[in-house]
Coordinates of C-alpha atoms in Angstrom, one line a residue:
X1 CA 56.5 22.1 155.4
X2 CA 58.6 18.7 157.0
X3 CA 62.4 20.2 156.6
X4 CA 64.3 16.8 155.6
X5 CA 67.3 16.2 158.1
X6 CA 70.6 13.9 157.6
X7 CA 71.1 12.1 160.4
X8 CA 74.6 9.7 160.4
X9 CA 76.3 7.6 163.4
X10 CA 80.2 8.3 163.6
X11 CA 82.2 5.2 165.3
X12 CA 85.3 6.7 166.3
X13 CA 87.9 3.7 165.8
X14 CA 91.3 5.2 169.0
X15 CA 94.3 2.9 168.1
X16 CA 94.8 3.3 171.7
X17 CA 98.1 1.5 171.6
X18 CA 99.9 3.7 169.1
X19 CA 99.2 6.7 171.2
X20 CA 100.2 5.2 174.3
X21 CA 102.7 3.7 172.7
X22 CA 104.0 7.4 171.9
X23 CA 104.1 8.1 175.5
X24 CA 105.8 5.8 176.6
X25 CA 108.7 5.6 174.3
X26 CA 108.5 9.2 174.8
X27 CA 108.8 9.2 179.0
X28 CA 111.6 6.5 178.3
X29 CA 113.3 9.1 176.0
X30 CA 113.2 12.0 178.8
X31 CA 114.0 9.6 181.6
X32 CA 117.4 8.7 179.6
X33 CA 117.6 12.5 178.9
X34 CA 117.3 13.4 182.4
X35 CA 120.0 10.5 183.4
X36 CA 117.0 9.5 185.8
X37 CA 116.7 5.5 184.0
X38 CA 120.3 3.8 186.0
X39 CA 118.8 0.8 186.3
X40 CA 116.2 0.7 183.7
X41 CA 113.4 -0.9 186.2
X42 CA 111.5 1.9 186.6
X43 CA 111.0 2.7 182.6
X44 CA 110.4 -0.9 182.2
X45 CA 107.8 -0.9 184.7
X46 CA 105.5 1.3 182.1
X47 CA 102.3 -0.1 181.0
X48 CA 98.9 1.3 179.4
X49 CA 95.0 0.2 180.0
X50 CA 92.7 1.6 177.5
X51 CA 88.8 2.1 178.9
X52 CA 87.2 2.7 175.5
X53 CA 83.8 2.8 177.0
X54 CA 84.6 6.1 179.0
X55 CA 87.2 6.5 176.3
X56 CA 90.8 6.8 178.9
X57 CA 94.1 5.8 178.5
X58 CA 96.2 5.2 181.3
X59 CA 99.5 5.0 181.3
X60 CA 101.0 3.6 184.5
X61 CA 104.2 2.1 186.0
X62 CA 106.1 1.3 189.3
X63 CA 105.8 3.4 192.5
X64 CA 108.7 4.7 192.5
X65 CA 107.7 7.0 189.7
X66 CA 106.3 9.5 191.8
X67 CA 109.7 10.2 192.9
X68 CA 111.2 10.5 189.4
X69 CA 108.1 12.8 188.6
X70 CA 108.5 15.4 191.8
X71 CA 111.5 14.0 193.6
X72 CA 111.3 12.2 197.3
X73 CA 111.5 15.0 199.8
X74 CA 112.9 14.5 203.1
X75 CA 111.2 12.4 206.3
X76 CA 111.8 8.8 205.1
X77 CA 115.0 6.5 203.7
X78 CA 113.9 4.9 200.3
X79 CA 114.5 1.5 200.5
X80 CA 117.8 0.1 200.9
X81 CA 117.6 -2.5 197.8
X82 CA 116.5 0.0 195.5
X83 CA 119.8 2.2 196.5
X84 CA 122.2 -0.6 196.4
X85 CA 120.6 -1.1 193.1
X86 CA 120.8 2.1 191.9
X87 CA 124.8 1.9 193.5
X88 CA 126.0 -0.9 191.1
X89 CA 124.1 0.4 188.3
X90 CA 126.6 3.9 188.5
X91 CA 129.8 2.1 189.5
X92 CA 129.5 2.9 193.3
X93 CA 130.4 0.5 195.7
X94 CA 127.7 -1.2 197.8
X95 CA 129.0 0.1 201.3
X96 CA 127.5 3.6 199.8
X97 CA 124.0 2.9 199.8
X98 CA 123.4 2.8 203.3
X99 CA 124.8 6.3 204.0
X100 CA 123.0 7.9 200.5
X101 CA 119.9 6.7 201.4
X102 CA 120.6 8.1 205.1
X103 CA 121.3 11.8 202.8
X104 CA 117.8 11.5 200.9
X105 CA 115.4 10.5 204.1
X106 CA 117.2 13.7 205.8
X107 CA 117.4 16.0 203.1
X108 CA 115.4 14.7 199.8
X109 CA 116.3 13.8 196.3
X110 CA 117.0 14.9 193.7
X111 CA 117.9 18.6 194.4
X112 CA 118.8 19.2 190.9
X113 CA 115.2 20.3 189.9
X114 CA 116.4 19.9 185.8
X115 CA 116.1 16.1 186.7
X116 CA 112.3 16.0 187.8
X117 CA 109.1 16.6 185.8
X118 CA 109.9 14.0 183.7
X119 CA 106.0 13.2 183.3
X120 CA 105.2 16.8 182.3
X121 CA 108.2 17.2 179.9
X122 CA 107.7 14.5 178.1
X123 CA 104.1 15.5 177.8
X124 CA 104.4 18.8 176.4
X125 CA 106.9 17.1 173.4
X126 CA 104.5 14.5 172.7
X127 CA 101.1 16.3 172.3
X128 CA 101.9 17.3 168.9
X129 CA 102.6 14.3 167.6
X130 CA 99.2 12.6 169.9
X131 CA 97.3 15.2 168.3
X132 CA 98.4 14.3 164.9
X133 CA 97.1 11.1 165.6
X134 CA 94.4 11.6 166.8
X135 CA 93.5 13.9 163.8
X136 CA 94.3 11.5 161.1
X137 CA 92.4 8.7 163.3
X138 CA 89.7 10.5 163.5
X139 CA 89.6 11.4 159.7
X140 CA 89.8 7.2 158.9
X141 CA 87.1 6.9 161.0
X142 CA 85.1 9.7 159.4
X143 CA 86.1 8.4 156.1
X144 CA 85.2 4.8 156.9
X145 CA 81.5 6.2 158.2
X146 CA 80.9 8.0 155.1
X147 CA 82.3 6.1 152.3

């Protein structure tokens, strides 16, 4: 006896851009929360690339993010621009820079650790809502297949 078998193909539509969209507003939200965004060039420096063949987001951004993420620890002066930047963003006088970013090549920044893991906070506040997305993505597209 043939046993009849239903057989359907799924196309799983990712609005990429809402989710990354989520992340990013989101990192922006915990860089401001963590008073880690003076200037505001590092949060603008976020951007996304979807790969929906091997189906990855990546969210990515300016160099200096590693240091907001896990802080730059001591061995090297970050650049003096940056610093003077950073200076007249907070109201300190250029002639500062030089000798703070002297203080962080010899002894690292930031020491309050409440101001890093800004990637990994903002991560565990946003998978909720990303899964919830995801979810009612994936039932539009599972919807859409079947009628």
């Amino acid at each position: 006896m043939l046993k009849q078998t239903f057989v359907f193909t799924m196309m799983l539509n990712i609005n990429a851009d809402k989710i990354a969209q989520e992340v990013i507003s989101g990192l922006k939200a915990t860089m401001s929360l963590k008073d880690r965004n003076a200037t505001g060039r590092t949060s603008a420096s976020l951007f996304s690339e979807f790969d929906a063949g091997n189906m990855v987001l990546r969210i990515m951004g300016a160099e200096q993010w590693q240091y907001v993420e896990k802080g730059r620890a001591p061995g090297k002066q970050p650049p003096l621009n940056r610093i003077m930047e950073w200076c007249v963003a907070r109201g300190i006088p250029k002639e500062a820079a030089f000798p703070i970013a002297r203080k962080i090549g010899q002894f690292g920044a930031p020491k309050d650790k409440n101001k890093l893991n800004v990637i990994a906070d903002t991560m565990k506040a946003v998978e909720p809502d990303i899964l919830r997305e995801l979810d009612k993505q994936a039932e539009a597209s599972f919807e859409a297949t079947i009628g």
